[in-house]
PDB file of C-alpha atoms in Angstrom:
ATOM      1  CA  MET A1360     -11.238  17.588 -13.843  1.00  0.00           C
ATOM      2  CA  LEU A1361     -11.082  13.556 -12.371  1.00  0.00           C
ATOM      3  CA  ASP A1362     -11.789  10.834 -14.756  1.00  0.00           C
ATOM      4  CA  ARG A1363     -15.416   9.217 -12.793  1.00  0.00           C
ATOM      5  CA  LEU A1364     -13.970   6.185 -10.037  1.00  0.00           C
ATOM      6  CA  ASP A1365     -15.447   4.308  -7.555  1.00  0.00           C
ATOM      7  CA  VAL A1366     -14.275   2.904  -5.210  1.00  0.00           C
ATOM      8  CA  LEU A1367     -15.283   0.520  -1.835  1.00  0.00           C
ATOM      9  CA  VAL A1368     -13.115   0.141   0.544  1.00  0.00           C
ATOM     10  CA  ILE A1369     -13.915  -2.750   2.650  1.00  0.00           C
ATOM     11  CA  GLY A1370     -12.562  -3.334   6.356  1.00  0.00           C
ATOM     12  CA  GLU A1371     -11.552  -1.772   9.578  1.00  0.00           C
ATOM     13  CA  CYS A1372     -12.139   1.295  11.521  1.00  0.00           C
ATOM     14  CA  VAL A1373      -9.567   1.080  14.415  1.00  0.00           C
ATOM     15  CA  ALA A1374      -8.982   4.649  16.800  1.00  0.00           C
ATOM     16  CA  ASP A1375      -5.465   4.375  17.086  1.00  0.00           C
ATOM     17  CA  ILE A1376      -3.833   5.419  21.190  1.00  0.00           C
ATOM     18  CA  VAL A1377      -0.739   6.543  20.002  1.00  0.00           C
ATOM     19  CA  ARG A1378       2.262   6.973  23.148  1.00  0.00           C
ATOM     20  CA  ARG A1379       5.436   9.020  22.197  1.00  0.00           C
ATOM     21  CA  PRO A1380       8.506   9.372  24.951  1.00  0.00           C
ATOM     22  CA  GLY A1381       7.385  11.402  26.758  1.00  0.00           C
ATOM     23  CA  ALA A1382       4.280  13.103  25.751  1.00  0.00           C
ATOM     24  CA  VAL A1383       0.017  12.456  26.381  1.00  0.00           C
ATOM     25  CA  ASP A1384      -1.464   9.944  24.407  1.00  0.00           C
ATOM     26  CA  GLN A1385      -3.124  11.156  21.773  1.00  0.00           C
ATOM     27  CA  VAL A1386      -6.121   8.845  19.918  1.00  0.00           C
ATOM     28  CA  LEU A1387      -6.203   9.143  16.356  1.00  0.00           C
ATOM     29  CA  PRO A1388      -8.651   7.941  13.381  1.00  0.00           C
ATOM     30  CA  GLY A1389      -6.822   4.849  12.063  1.00  0.00           C
ATOM     31  CA  GLY A1390      -7.235   1.524  10.566  1.00  0.00           C
ATOM     32  CA  SER A1391      -5.223   0.170   7.611  1.00  0.00           C
ATOM     33  CA  PRO A1392      -9.187   0.173   5.095  1.00  0.00           C
ATOM     34  CA  ALA A1393     -10.382   2.930   6.622  1.00  0.00           C
ATOM     35  CA  ASN A1394      -6.398   4.803   5.741  1.00  0.00           C
ATOM     36  CA  VAL A1395      -7.481   3.506   2.100  1.00  0.00           C
ATOM     37  CA  ALA A1396     -10.033   4.979   1.608  1.00  0.00           C
ATOM     38  CA  TYR A1397      -9.540   8.806   4.080  1.00  0.00           C
ATOM     39  CA  GLY A1398      -6.238   8.917   1.462  1.00  0.00           C
ATOM     40  CA  LEU A1399      -8.609   7.970  -1.897  1.00  0.00           C
ATOM     41  CA  ALA A1400     -11.393  10.877  -1.120  1.00  0.00           C
ATOM     42  CA  ARG A1401      -8.370  13.398  -0.211  1.00  0.00           C
ATOM     43  CA  LEU A1402      -7.062  12.684  -3.516  1.00  0.00           C
ATOM     44  CA  GLY A1403     -10.348  13.719  -5.121  1.00  0.00           C
ATOM     45  CA  ARG A1404     -11.313  10.016  -5.694  1.00  0.00           C
ATOM     46  CA  SER A1405     -15.086   9.217  -4.587  1.00  0.00           C
ATOM     47  CA  ALA A1406     -14.227   6.326  -2.089  1.00  0.00           C
ATOM     48  CA  THR A1407     -17.173   4.510  -0.223  1.00  0.00           C
ATOM     49  CA  LEU A1408     -16.095   2.770   3.606  1.00  0.00           C
ATOM     50  CA  LEU A1409     -17.821  -0.136   4.036  1.00  0.00           C
ATOM     51  CA  THR A1410     -17.174  -0.930   7.906  1.00  0.00           C
ATOM     52  CA  GLN A1411     -17.822  -1.446  12.066  1.00  0.00           C
ATOM     53  CA  LEU A1412     -18.090   1.461  14.411  1.00  0.00           C
ATOM     54  CA  GLY A1413     -19.883   1.700  17.664  1.00  0.00           C
ATOM     55  CA  ALA A1414     -22.422   3.714  18.866  1.00  0.00           C
ATOM     56  CA  ASP A1415     -18.817   5.553  21.210  1.00  0.00           C
ATOM     57  CA  GLU A1416     -17.014   8.388  21.697  1.00  0.00           C
ATOM     58  CA  ASN A1417     -13.760   6.461  19.240  1.00  0.00           C
ATOM     59  CA  GLY A1418     -16.703   5.309  16.617  1.00  0.00           C
ATOM     60  CA  ARG A1419     -17.739   9.190  16.231  1.00  0.00           C
ATOM     61  CA  LEU A1420     -14.750  10.441  16.159  1.00  0.00           C
ATOM     62  CA  ILE A1421     -13.319   8.087  13.168  1.00  0.00           C
ATOM     63  CA  ARG A1422     -17.089   8.550  11.542  1.00  0.00           C
ATOM     64  CA  ASP A1423     -16.272  12.601  11.218  1.00  0.00           C
ATOM     65  CA  HIS A1424     -12.711  12.121  10.022  1.00  0.00           C
ATOM     66  CA  LEU A1425     -13.873  10.821   7.434  1.00  0.00           C
ATOM     67  CA  THR A1426     -16.848  12.036   5.865  1.00  0.00           C
ATOM     68  CA  ALA A1427     -15.048  15.548   6.020  1.00  0.00           C
ATOM     69  CA  ALA A1428     -13.025  13.948   4.062  1.00  0.00           C
ATOM     70  CA  GLY A1429     -15.228  13.409   0.986  1.00  0.00           C
ATOM     71  CA  VAL A1430     -15.738   9.687   2.563  1.00  0.00           C
ATOM     72  CA  ARG A1431     -19.406   7.990   2.246  1.00  0.00           C
ATOM     73  CA  VAL A1432     -19.815   4.983   5.307  1.00  0.00           C
ATOM     74  CA  ARG A1433     -21.514   2.620   5.211  1.00  0.00           C
ATOM     75  CA  THR A1434     -21.830   0.152   8.746  1.00  0.00           C
ATOM     76  CA  ASP A1435     -23.654  -2.860   9.700  1.00  0.00           C
ATOM     77  CA  ASP A1436     -25.105  -2.724  12.322  1.00  0.00           C
ATOM     78  CA  ALA A1437     -22.421  -3.398  16.058  1.00  0.00           C
ATOM     79  CA  THR A1438     -22.801  -3.774  18.919  1.00  0.00           C
ATOM     80  CA  ALA A1439     -19.054  -3.533  20.696  1.00  0.00           C
ATOM     81  CA  PRO A1440     -16.999  -0.980  21.078  1.00  0.00           C
ATOM     82  CA  THR A1441     -15.009   0.389  18.235  1.00  0.00           C
ATOM     83  CA  PRO A1442     -11.959  -0.924  17.737  1.00  0.00           C
ATOM     84  CA  SER A1443      -8.071   0.283  19.321  1.00  0.00           C
ATOM     85  CA  ALA A1444      -5.179  -0.152  19.226  1.00  0.00           C
ATOM     86  CA  ALA A1445      -2.000   0.943  21.401  1.00  0.00           C
ATOM     87  CA  VAL A1446      -0.074   2.261  18.585  1.00  0.00           C
ATOM     88  CA  THR A1447       3.620   2.887  20.221  1.00  0.00           C
ATOM     89  CA  LEU A1448       6.412   5.163  18.712  1.00  0.00           C
ATOM     90  CA  ASP A1449       9.836   4.623  19.388  1.00  0.00           C
ATOM     91  CA  GLY A1450      12.500   7.068  19.847  1.00  0.00           C
ATOM     92  CA  ASP A1451      12.777   6.773  15.239  1.00  0.00           C
ATOM     93  CA  GLY A1452       9.400   7.247  14.709  1.00  0.00           C
ATOM     94  CA  ARG A1453       8.758   3.205  14.210  1.00  0.00           C
ATOM     95  CA  ALA A1454       4.988   1.745  15.160  1.00  0.00           C
ATOM     96  CA  ALA A1455       4.402  -0.831  17.155  1.00  0.00           C
ATOM     97  CA  TYR A1456       1.017  -2.350  18.103  1.00  0.00           C
ATOM     98  CA  THR A1457      -1.227  -3.297  20.701  1.00  0.00           C
ATOM     99  CA  PHE A1458      -5.002  -4.403  19.765  1.00  0.00           C
ATOM    100  CA  GLU A1459      -7.913  -4.525  21.162  1.00  0.00           C
ATOM    101  CA  ILE A1460     -10.748  -5.446  18.328  1.00  0.00           C
ATOM    102  CA  THR A1461     -13.731  -8.125  17.321  1.00  0.00           C
ATOM    103  CA  TRP A1462     -14.534  -7.923  13.323  1.00  0.00           C
ATOM    104  CA  THR A1463     -18.464  -9.220  13.657  1.00  0.00           C
ATOM    105  CA  LEU A1464     -19.020  -7.481   9.546  1.00  0.00           C
ATOM    106  CA  ALA A1465     -22.810  -9.524   9.834  1.00  0.00           C
ATOM    107  CA  ALA A1466     -23.053 -11.127   6.321  1.00  0.00           C
ATOM    108  CA  GLY A1467     -26.268  -9.815   5.790  1.00  0.00           C
ATOM    109  CA  GLY A1468     -26.268  -9.810   2.054  1.00  0.00           C
ATOM    110  CA  PHE A1469     -22.919  -8.155   1.913  1.00  0.00           C
ATOM    111  CA  GLY A1470     -21.053 -10.686   0.128  1.00  0.00           C
ATOM    112  CA  THR A1471     -23.674 -10.884  -3.022  1.00  0.00           C
ATOM    113  CA  ARG A1472     -22.985  -8.696  -6.674  1.00  0.00           C
ATOM    114  CA  ASP A1473     -25.802  -5.633  -5.153  1.00  0.00           C
ATOM    115  CA  ALA A1474     -22.604  -5.165  -3.106  1.00  0.00           C
ATOM    116  CA  LEU A1475     -21.450  -2.427  -5.922  1.00  0.00           C
ATOM    117  CA  TYR A1476     -24.537  -0.811  -5.828  1.00  0.00           C
ATOM    118  CA  ARG A1477     -26.114  -1.090  -2.190  1.00  0.00           C
ATOM    119  CA  TYR A1478     -22.972   1.301  -1.126  1.00  0.00           C
ATOM    120  CA  GLY A1479     -22.863   4.040  -3.157  1.00  0.00           C
ATOM    121  CA  PRO A1480     -23.955   7.535  -4.978  1.00  0.00           C
ATOM    122  CA  PRO A1481     -27.100   6.818  -6.393  1.00  0.00           C
ATOM    123  CA  GLY A1482     -27.537   5.359 -10.124  1.00  0.00           C
ATOM    124  CA  THR A1483     -23.770   4.054  -9.866  1.00  0.00           C
ATOM    125  CA  ALA A1484     -21.609   1.237  -9.821  1.00  0.00           C
ATOM    126  CA  HIS A1485     -18.188   1.258  -8.006  1.00  0.00           C
ATOM    127  CA  ARG A1486     -15.779  -0.079 -10.298  1.00  0.00           C
ATOM    128  CA  HIS A1487     -12.231  -1.107  -7.962  1.00  0.00           C
ATOM    129  CA  VAL A1488     -12.743  -3.289  -4.409  1.00  0.00           C
ATOM    130  CA  HIS A1489      -9.690  -2.718  -2.127  1.00  0.00           C
ATOM    131  CA  THR A1490      -9.743  -5.161   1.049  1.00  0.00           C
ATOM    132  CA  GLY A1491      -7.205  -6.066   3.575  1.00  0.00           C
ATOM    133  CA  SER A1492      -5.158  -6.356   6.496  1.00  0.00           C
ATOM    134  CA  ILE A1493      -7.880  -7.469   9.390  1.00  0.00           C
ATOM    135  CA  ALA A1494     -10.883  -7.425   7.806  1.00  0.00           C
ATOM    136  CA  ALA A1495      -9.914  -9.929   5.880  1.00  0.00           C
ATOM    137  CA  VAL A1496      -8.774 -12.383   8.138  1.00  0.00           C
ATOM    138  CA  MET A1497     -10.400 -12.059  11.020  1.00  0.00           C
ATOM    139  CA  GLU A1498     -13.042 -14.178  11.621  1.00  0.00           C
ATOM    140  CA  PRO A1499     -15.999 -14.181  11.306  1.00  0.00           C
ATOM    141  CA  GLY A1500     -16.022 -11.287   9.093  1.00  0.00           C
ATOM    142  CA  ALA A1501     -13.149 -11.906   6.973  1.00  0.00           C
ATOM    143  CA  GLY A1502     -15.209 -14.933   5.818  1.00  0.00           C
ATOM    144  CA  THR A1503     -17.859 -11.645   4.001  1.00  0.00           C
ATOM    145  CA  VAL A1504     -15.001  -9.585   3.330  1.00  0.00           C
ATOM    146  CA  ARG A1505     -14.332 -12.878   1.196  1.00  0.00           C
ATOM    147  CA  GLY A1506     -17.653 -13.305  -0.264  1.00  0.00           C
ATOM    148  CA  ALA A1507     -18.032  -9.000  -1.120  1.00  0.00           C
ATOM    149  CA  VAL A1508     -14.897  -9.722  -2.928  1.00  0.00           C
ATOM    150  CA  GLU A1509     -15.724 -12.863  -4.832  1.00  0.00           C
ATOM    151  CA  SER A1510     -19.007 -11.410  -6.183  1.00  0.00           C
ATOM    152  CA  ALA A1511     -17.479  -8.013  -6.972  1.00  0.00           C
ATOM    153  CA  ARG A1512     -15.546  -9.517  -9.295  1.00  0.00           C
ATOM    154  CA  THR A1513     -16.957  -9.210 -12.832  1.00  0.00           C
ATOM    155  CA  GLU A1514     -17.877  -5.786 -12.571  1.00  0.00           C
ATOM    156  CA  ALA A1515     -14.383  -4.429 -10.563  1.00  0.00           C
ATOM    157  CA  THR A1516     -11.115  -4.781 -10.045  1.00  0.00           C
ATOM    158  CA  VAL A1517     -10.001  -6.026  -6.431  1.00  0.00           C
ATOM    159  CA  SER A1518      -6.984  -3.786  -4.660  1.00  0.00           C
ATOM    160  CA  TYR A1519      -5.813  -6.782  -1.170  1.00  0.00           C
ATOM    161  CA  ASP A1520      -2.590  -5.112   1.497  1.00  0.00           C
ATOM    162  CA  PRO A1521      -2.458  -8.003   3.819  1.00  0.00           C
ATOM    163  CA  ASN A1522      -0.969  -5.440   6.118  1.00  0.00           C
ATOM    164  CA  VAL A1523       0.247  -8.678   8.790  1.00  0.00           C
ATOM    165  CA  ARG A1524      -0.173  -8.372  12.576  1.00  0.00           C
ATOM    166  CA  PRO A1525       1.502 -11.098  13.902  1.00  0.00           C
ATOM    167  CA  GLU A1526      -0.497 -10.750  16.355  1.00  0.00           C
ATOM    168  CA  LEU A1527      -4.030 -11.215  15.343  1.00  0.00           C
ATOM    169  CA  MET A1528      -2.519 -13.942  12.135  1.00  0.00           C
ATOM    170  CA  GLY A1529      -3.565 -17.321  14.181  1.00  0.00           C
ATOM    171  CA  ASP A1530      -1.851 -19.963  13.599  1.00  0.00           C
ATOM    172  CA  HIS A1531       0.949 -19.441  10.991  1.00  0.00           C
ATOM    173  CA  ALA A1532       0.685 -22.027   7.789  1.00  0.00           C
ATOM    174  CA  ALA A1533      -3.623 -21.414   7.967  1.00  0.00           C
ATOM    175  CA  ALA A1534      -3.292 -17.397   8.021  1.00  0.00           C
ATOM    176  CA  VAL A1535      -0.848 -18.196   5.095  1.00  0.00           C
ATOM    177  CA  ARG A1536      -2.986 -19.551   3.509  1.00  0.00           C
ATOM    178  CA  ARG A1537      -6.340 -17.272   3.987  1.00  0.00           C
ATOM    179  CA  VAL A1538      -3.482 -14.434   2.358  1.00  0.00           C
ATOM    180  CA  GLU A1539      -3.147 -16.148  -0.445  1.00  0.00           C
ATOM    181  CA  ARG A1540      -7.069 -17.574  -1.139  1.00  0.00           C
ATOM    182  CA  CYS A1541      -7.476 -13.088  -0.882  1.00  0.00           C
ATOM    183  CA  VAL A1542      -3.890 -13.235  -3.179  1.00  0.00           C
ATOM    184  CA  ALA A1543      -4.810 -15.978  -6.258  1.00  0.00           C
ATOM    185  CA  LEU A1544      -8.393 -13.315  -6.382  1.00  0.00           C
ATOM    186  CA  SER A1545      -6.389  -9.246  -6.268  1.00  0.00           C
ATOM    187  CA  ASP A1546      -5.740  -7.687  -9.519  1.00  0.00           C
ATOM    188  CA  ILE A1547      -3.247  -5.611  -7.097  1.00  0.00           C
ATOM    189  CA  VAL A1548      -2.102  -7.256  -4.095  1.00  0.00           C
ATOM    190  CA  LYS A1549       1.268  -4.229  -2.060  1.00  0.00           C
ATOM    191  CA  ALA A1550       2.853  -5.843   0.800  1.00  0.00           C
ATOM    192  CA  SER A1551       5.624  -4.909   3.471  1.00  0.00           C
ATOM    193  CA  ASP A1552       9.028  -6.358   3.203  1.00  0.00           C
ATOM    194  CA  GLU A1553       8.701  -6.970   7.024  1.00  0.00           C
ATOM    195  CA  ASP A1554       4.514  -8.325   5.950  1.00  0.00           C
ATOM    196  CA  LEU A1555       6.754 -10.709   3.569  1.00  0.00           C
ATOM    197  CA  GLU A1556       9.231 -11.477   6.086  1.00  0.00           C
ATOM    198  CA  TRP A1557       6.412 -13.300   9.067  1.00  0.00           C
ATOM    199  CA  LEU A1558       4.567 -14.821   4.984  1.00  0.00           C
ATOM    200  CA  TYR A1559       7.455 -15.921   4.695  1.00  0.00           C
ATOM    201  CA  PRO A1560      10.532 -15.961   6.159  1.00  0.00           C
ATOM    202  CA  GLY A1561      13.501 -16.357   4.822  1.00  0.00           C
ATOM    203  CA  GLU A1562      12.250 -15.562   1.689  1.00  0.00           C
ATOM    204  CA  ASP A1563      13.708 -12.844  -0.381  1.00  0.00           C
ATOM    205  CA  PRO A1564      10.292 -10.304  -1.189  1.00  0.00           C
ATOM    206  CA  GLY A1565      11.150  -9.960  -4.946  1.00  0.00           C
ATOM    207  CA  LYS A1566      10.938 -13.717  -4.882  1.00  0.00           C
ATOM    208  CA  ALA A1567       7.541 -13.263  -2.403  1.00  0.00           C
ATOM    209  CA  ALA A1568       5.814 -11.347  -4.765  1.00  0.00           C
ATOM    210  CA  ALA A1569       6.733 -13.177  -8.048  1.00  0.00           C
ATOM    211  CA  ARG A1570       5.415 -16.479  -6.891  1.00  0.00           C
ATOM    212  CA  TRP A1571       2.542 -13.731  -5.788  1.00  0.00           C
ATOM    213  CA  GLN A1572       1.993 -12.380  -9.842  1.00  0.00           C
ATOM    214  CA  ALA A1573       2.043 -15.565 -10.801  1.00  0.00           C
ATOM    215  CA  THR A1574      -1.134 -16.744  -8.834  1.00  0.00           C
ATOM    216  CA  GLY A1575      -3.249 -14.007 -11.117  1.00  0.00           C
ATOM    217  CA  PRO A1576      -2.345 -10.672 -10.351  1.00  0.00           C
ATOM    218  CA  ALA A1577      -1.338  -8.475 -12.639  1.00  0.00           C
ATOM    219  CA  LEU A1578       0.479  -6.746 -10.177  1.00  0.00           C
ATOM    220  CA  ALA A1579       2.551  -7.328  -6.477  1.00  0.00           C
ATOM    221  CA  LEU A1580       4.169  -4.072  -5.270  1.00  0.00           C
ATOM    222  CA  VAL A1581       6.532  -4.527  -2.248  1.00  0.00           C
ATOM    223  CA  THR A1582       7.195  -1.343  -0.236  1.00  0.00           C
ATOM    224  CA  ARG A1583      10.246  -2.047   2.039  1.00  0.00           C
ATOM    225  CA  GLY A1584      10.789   1.287   3.788  1.00  0.00           C
ATOM    226  CA  ALA A1585      13.841   3.403   3.660  1.00  0.00           C
ATOM    227  CA  GLU A1586      14.335   1.014   0.375  1.00  0.00           C
ATOM    228  CA  GLY A1587      12.542   2.762  -2.063  1.00  0.00           C
ATOM    229  CA  ALA A1588       9.397  -0.368  -3.288  1.00  0.00           C
ATOM    230  CA  LEU A1589       9.758  -3.067  -6.183  1.00  0.00           C
ATOM    231  CA  ALA A1590       7.298  -4.241  -8.187  1.00  0.00           C
ATOM    232  CA  VAL A1591       6.275  -7.313 -10.512  1.00  0.00           C
ATOM    233  CA  PHE A1592       4.177  -7.332 -13.303  1.00  0.00           C
ATOM    234  CA  ARG A1593       3.380  -9.525 -16.551  1.00  0.00           C
ATOM    235  CA  GLY A1594       6.509  -7.685 -18.438  1.00  0.00           C
ATOM    236  CA  GLY A1595       8.525  -8.146 -15.887  1.00  0.00           C
ATOM    237  CA  ARG A1596      10.313  -6.205 -12.624  1.00  0.00           C
ATOM    238  CA  VAL A1597      10.883  -2.287 -12.107  1.00  0.00           C
ATOM    239  CA  SER A1598      11.546  -0.354  -8.302  1.00  0.00           C
ATOM    240  CA  ILE A1599      12.954   2.912  -7.232  1.00  0.00           C
ATOM    241  CA  GLY A1600      14.713   4.535  -4.266  1.00  0.00           C
ATOM    242  CA  ALA A1601      12.834   5.987  -1.664  1.00  0.00           C
ATOM    243  CA  VAL A1602      11.860   9.854  -1.254  1.00  0.00           C
ATOM    244  CA  PRO A1603      14.231  12.027   0.794  1.00  0.00           C
ATOM    245  CA  THR A1604      12.446  13.127   3.732  1.00  0.00           C
ATOM    246  CA  ASP A1605      11.932  13.341   7.332  1.00  0.00           C
ATOM    247  CA  VAL A1606       9.960  11.075   9.615  1.00  0.00           C
ATOM    248  CA  VAL A1607       7.992  11.543  11.753  1.00  0.00           C
ATOM    249  CA  ASP A1608       6.789   8.977  12.213  1.00  0.00           C
ATOM    250  CA  THR A1609       5.434   5.968   9.893  1.00  0.00           C
ATOM    251  CA  VAL A1610       1.643   5.501  10.846  1.00  0.00           C
ATOM    252  CA  GLY A1611      -0.401   4.872   7.579  1.00  0.00           C
ATOM    253  CA  ALA A1612       2.379   5.029   4.952  1.00  0.00           C
ATOM    254  CA  GLY A1613       1.415   1.662   3.583  1.00  0.00           C
ATOM    255  CA  ASP A1614      -2.166   2.988   2.883  1.00  0.00           C
ATOM    256  CA  ALA A1615      -0.971   6.342   2.236  1.00  0.00           C
ATOM    257  CA  PHE A1616       1.558   3.889  -0.593  1.00  0.00           C
ATOM    258  CA  MET A1617      -1.663   1.863  -1.297  1.00  0.00           C
ATOM    259  CA  SER A1618      -4.214   5.151  -2.156  1.00  0.00           C
ATOM    260  CA  GLY A1619      -1.447   6.772  -4.414  1.00  0.00           C
ATOM    261  CA  THR A1620      -1.128   3.833  -6.100  1.00  0.00           C
ATOM    262  CA  LEU A1621      -5.004   3.422  -6.896  1.00  0.00           C
ATOM    263  CA  HIS A1622      -5.129   7.220  -7.780  1.00  0.00           C
ATOM    264  CA  ALA A1623      -2.391   6.655  -9.803  1.00  0.00           C
ATOM    265  CA  LEU A1624      -3.573   3.140 -12.094  1.00  0.00           C
ATOM    266  CA  ALA A1625      -7.729   5.500 -11.981  1.00  0.00           C
ATOM    267  CA  SER A1626      -5.723   8.720 -13.488  1.00  0.00           C
ATOM    268  CA  ARG A1627      -4.596   5.843 -16.598  1.00  0.00           C
ATOM    269  CA  GLY A1628      -7.517   3.710 -17.182  1.00  0.00           C
ATOM    270  CA  LEU A1629      -6.282   0.653 -15.426  1.00  0.00           C
ATOM    271  CA  LEU A1630      -9.339   0.384 -13.412  1.00  0.00           C
ATOM    272  CA  GLY A1631     -12.685  -0.787 -13.393  1.00  0.00           C
ATOM    273  CA  ALA A1632     -13.376  -4.027 -15.639  1.00  0.00           C
ATOM    274  CA  ASP A1633     -13.482  -1.900 -18.478  1.00  0.00           C
ATOM    275  CA  GLY A1634      -9.685  -1.650 -17.352  1.00  0.00           C
ATOM    276  CA  ARG A1635      -8.678  -4.629 -16.327  1.00  0.00           C
ATOM    277  CA  GLU A1636      -6.535  -5.955 -19.381  1.00  0.00           C
ATOM    278  CA  ARG A1637      -4.512  -2.470 -19.697  1.00  0.00           C
ATOM    279  CA  LEU A1638      -3.578  -3.273 -16.777  1.00  0.00           C
ATOM    280  CA  ARG A1639      -2.607  -6.861 -17.489  1.00  0.00           C
ATOM    281  CA  SER A1640      -0.234  -5.270 -19.653  1.00  0.00           C
ATOM    282  CA  VAL A1641       0.938  -2.549 -17.126  1.00  0.00           C
ATOM    283  CA  ASP A1642       5.161  -1.416 -19.399  1.00  0.00           C
ATOM    284  CA  ALA A1643       7.822  -0.730 -17.016  1.00  0.00           C
ATOM    285  CA  GLY A1644       7.566   2.876 -17.520  1.00  0.00           C
ATOM    286  CA  THR A1645       4.035   3.236 -16.978  1.00  0.00           C
ATOM    287  CA  VAL A1646       4.108   0.764 -13.264  1.00  0.00           C
ATOM    288  CA  THR A1647       7.710   3.512 -12.860  1.00  0.00           C
ATOM    289  CA  GLU A1648       5.202   6.064 -12.845  1.00  0.00           C
ATOM    290  CA  VAL A1649       2.415   4.599 -10.491  1.00  0.00           C
ATOM    291  CA  LEU A1650       5.446   3.798  -8.497  1.00  0.00           C
ATOM    292  CA  ARG A1651       6.679   7.228  -7.402  1.00  0.00           C
ATOM    293  CA  HIS A1652       3.006   8.393  -7.107  1.00  0.00           C
ATOM    294  CA  ALA A1653       2.890   5.748  -4.133  1.00  0.00           C
ATOM    295  CA  ALA A1654       6.090   6.494  -2.708  1.00  0.00           C
ATOM    296  CA  ALA A1655       4.807  10.240  -3.273  1.00  0.00           C
ATOM    297  CA  SER A1656       2.444   9.977  -1.384  1.00  0.00           C
ATOM    298  CA  ALA A1657       3.740   8.486   1.567  1.00  0.00           C
ATOM    299  CA  ALA A1658       6.962  10.347   1.667  1.00  0.00           C
ATOM    300  CA  LEU A1659       4.782  13.178   2.507  1.00  0.00           C
ATOM    301  CA  THR A1660       2.766  10.344   4.884  1.00  0.00           C
ATOM    302  CA  VAL A1661       5.930   9.791   7.173  1.00  0.00           C
ATOM    303  CA  ALA A1662       6.553  13.481   7.165  1.00  0.00           C
ATOM    304  CA  ARG A1663       3.748  14.302  10.037  1.00  0.00           C
ATOM    305  CA  ALA A1664       3.087  12.783  12.742  1.00  0.00           C
ATOM    306  CA  GLY A1665      -0.065   9.693  12.348  1.00  0.00           C
ATOM    307  CA  ALA A1666      -1.661   8.530   9.372  1.00  0.00           C
ATOM    308  CA  ASP A1667      -2.516  12.427   7.328  1.00  0.00           C
ATOM    309  CA  PRO A1668      -2.323  11.859   3.583  1.00  0.00           C
ATOM    310  CA  PRO A1669      -1.814  14.053   0.617  1.00  0.00           C
ATOM    311  CA  ASP A1670      -3.745  16.152  -1.214  1.00  0.00           C
ATOM    312  CA  ALA A1671      -4.253  15.656  -4.505  1.00  0.00           C
ATOM    313  CA  ALA A1672      -2.229  19.388  -4.410  1.00  0.00           C
ATOM    314  CA  GLU A1673       0.326  18.238  -2.202  1.00  0.00           C
ATOM    315  CA  LEU A1674       1.090  14.901  -3.697  1.00  0.00           C
ATOM    316  CA  GLU A1675       1.008  16.471  -7.398  1.00  0.00           C
ATOM    317  CA  ALA A1676       3.605  19.594  -6.152  1.00  0.00           C
ATOM    318  CA  ALA A1677       6.169  16.839  -4.318  1.00  0.00           C
ATOM    319  CA  LEU A1678       5.905  15.270  -7.859  1.00  0.00           C
ATOM    320  CA  LYS A1679       7.286  17.803  -9.650  1.00  0.00           C
ATOM    321  CA  ARG A1680       9.996  18.636  -6.695  1.00  0.00           C
ATOM    322  CA  ILE A1681      11.814  14.719  -6.887  1.00  0.00           C
TER     323      ILE A1681
END
């Protein structure tokens, strides 16, 4: 039986309108934070998603998808349509996005300390909070997200994935400041090499991750596609290669990496306020094992269409094969 860890994910849901060469458009549930919540629930973790959904067909599709996996979905009273993104896949399965999205998550007390208690199972508090992507940079909702994260830090660990979408980031210098503020509030940060190239053009991703780690996070992770992943932590740096797989598409790969990371950290008692000091003292062997879990989760996801992360049995079987 899994150790008890309640995770509060704060962020957007997006209806992905997937366009493949020579195929009919397909609408799939998406949104980076929603994918992380879904991935955690698939792995048997207790997950609540605080988000916005419109009262439309796409909103119903996404809610049904999440709740079927066991995610508790909590929404504000937004009247805007459910956000959507046209996802165009090239011949190698790489995804490019065009968004139609607003993010107005109402304050309504979400930024107060009791957010940890209001949205989870009765009688429990969330011990970890995850956010990122559009939700952490697009105003006015981003201010609500930052307030909730700031208030949660005394009782929960925090993870953050900027999941950079250049067309939604606004002014570059201002976007970098917003991202770095979120990084400094976090215990775990994850970014792709493409994210870091946009944020810090021409800088080595490992150096950027080391600089982030020095500002507060215990663990800074960088995904590098076919080149694997690296982690920077107080004790140094470790890298692993990519898990060999046949890529169908890359939709949701980074989110599966994130949910795999959190699952592995939780299994080792490294999340929650009571695990923060252990996380700060983590050793290279443990970090390598966490990366293996994360990379295997991502590899299983890219081997099938859409953001379809593995369940616990699939992940365990994949780890045995590696």
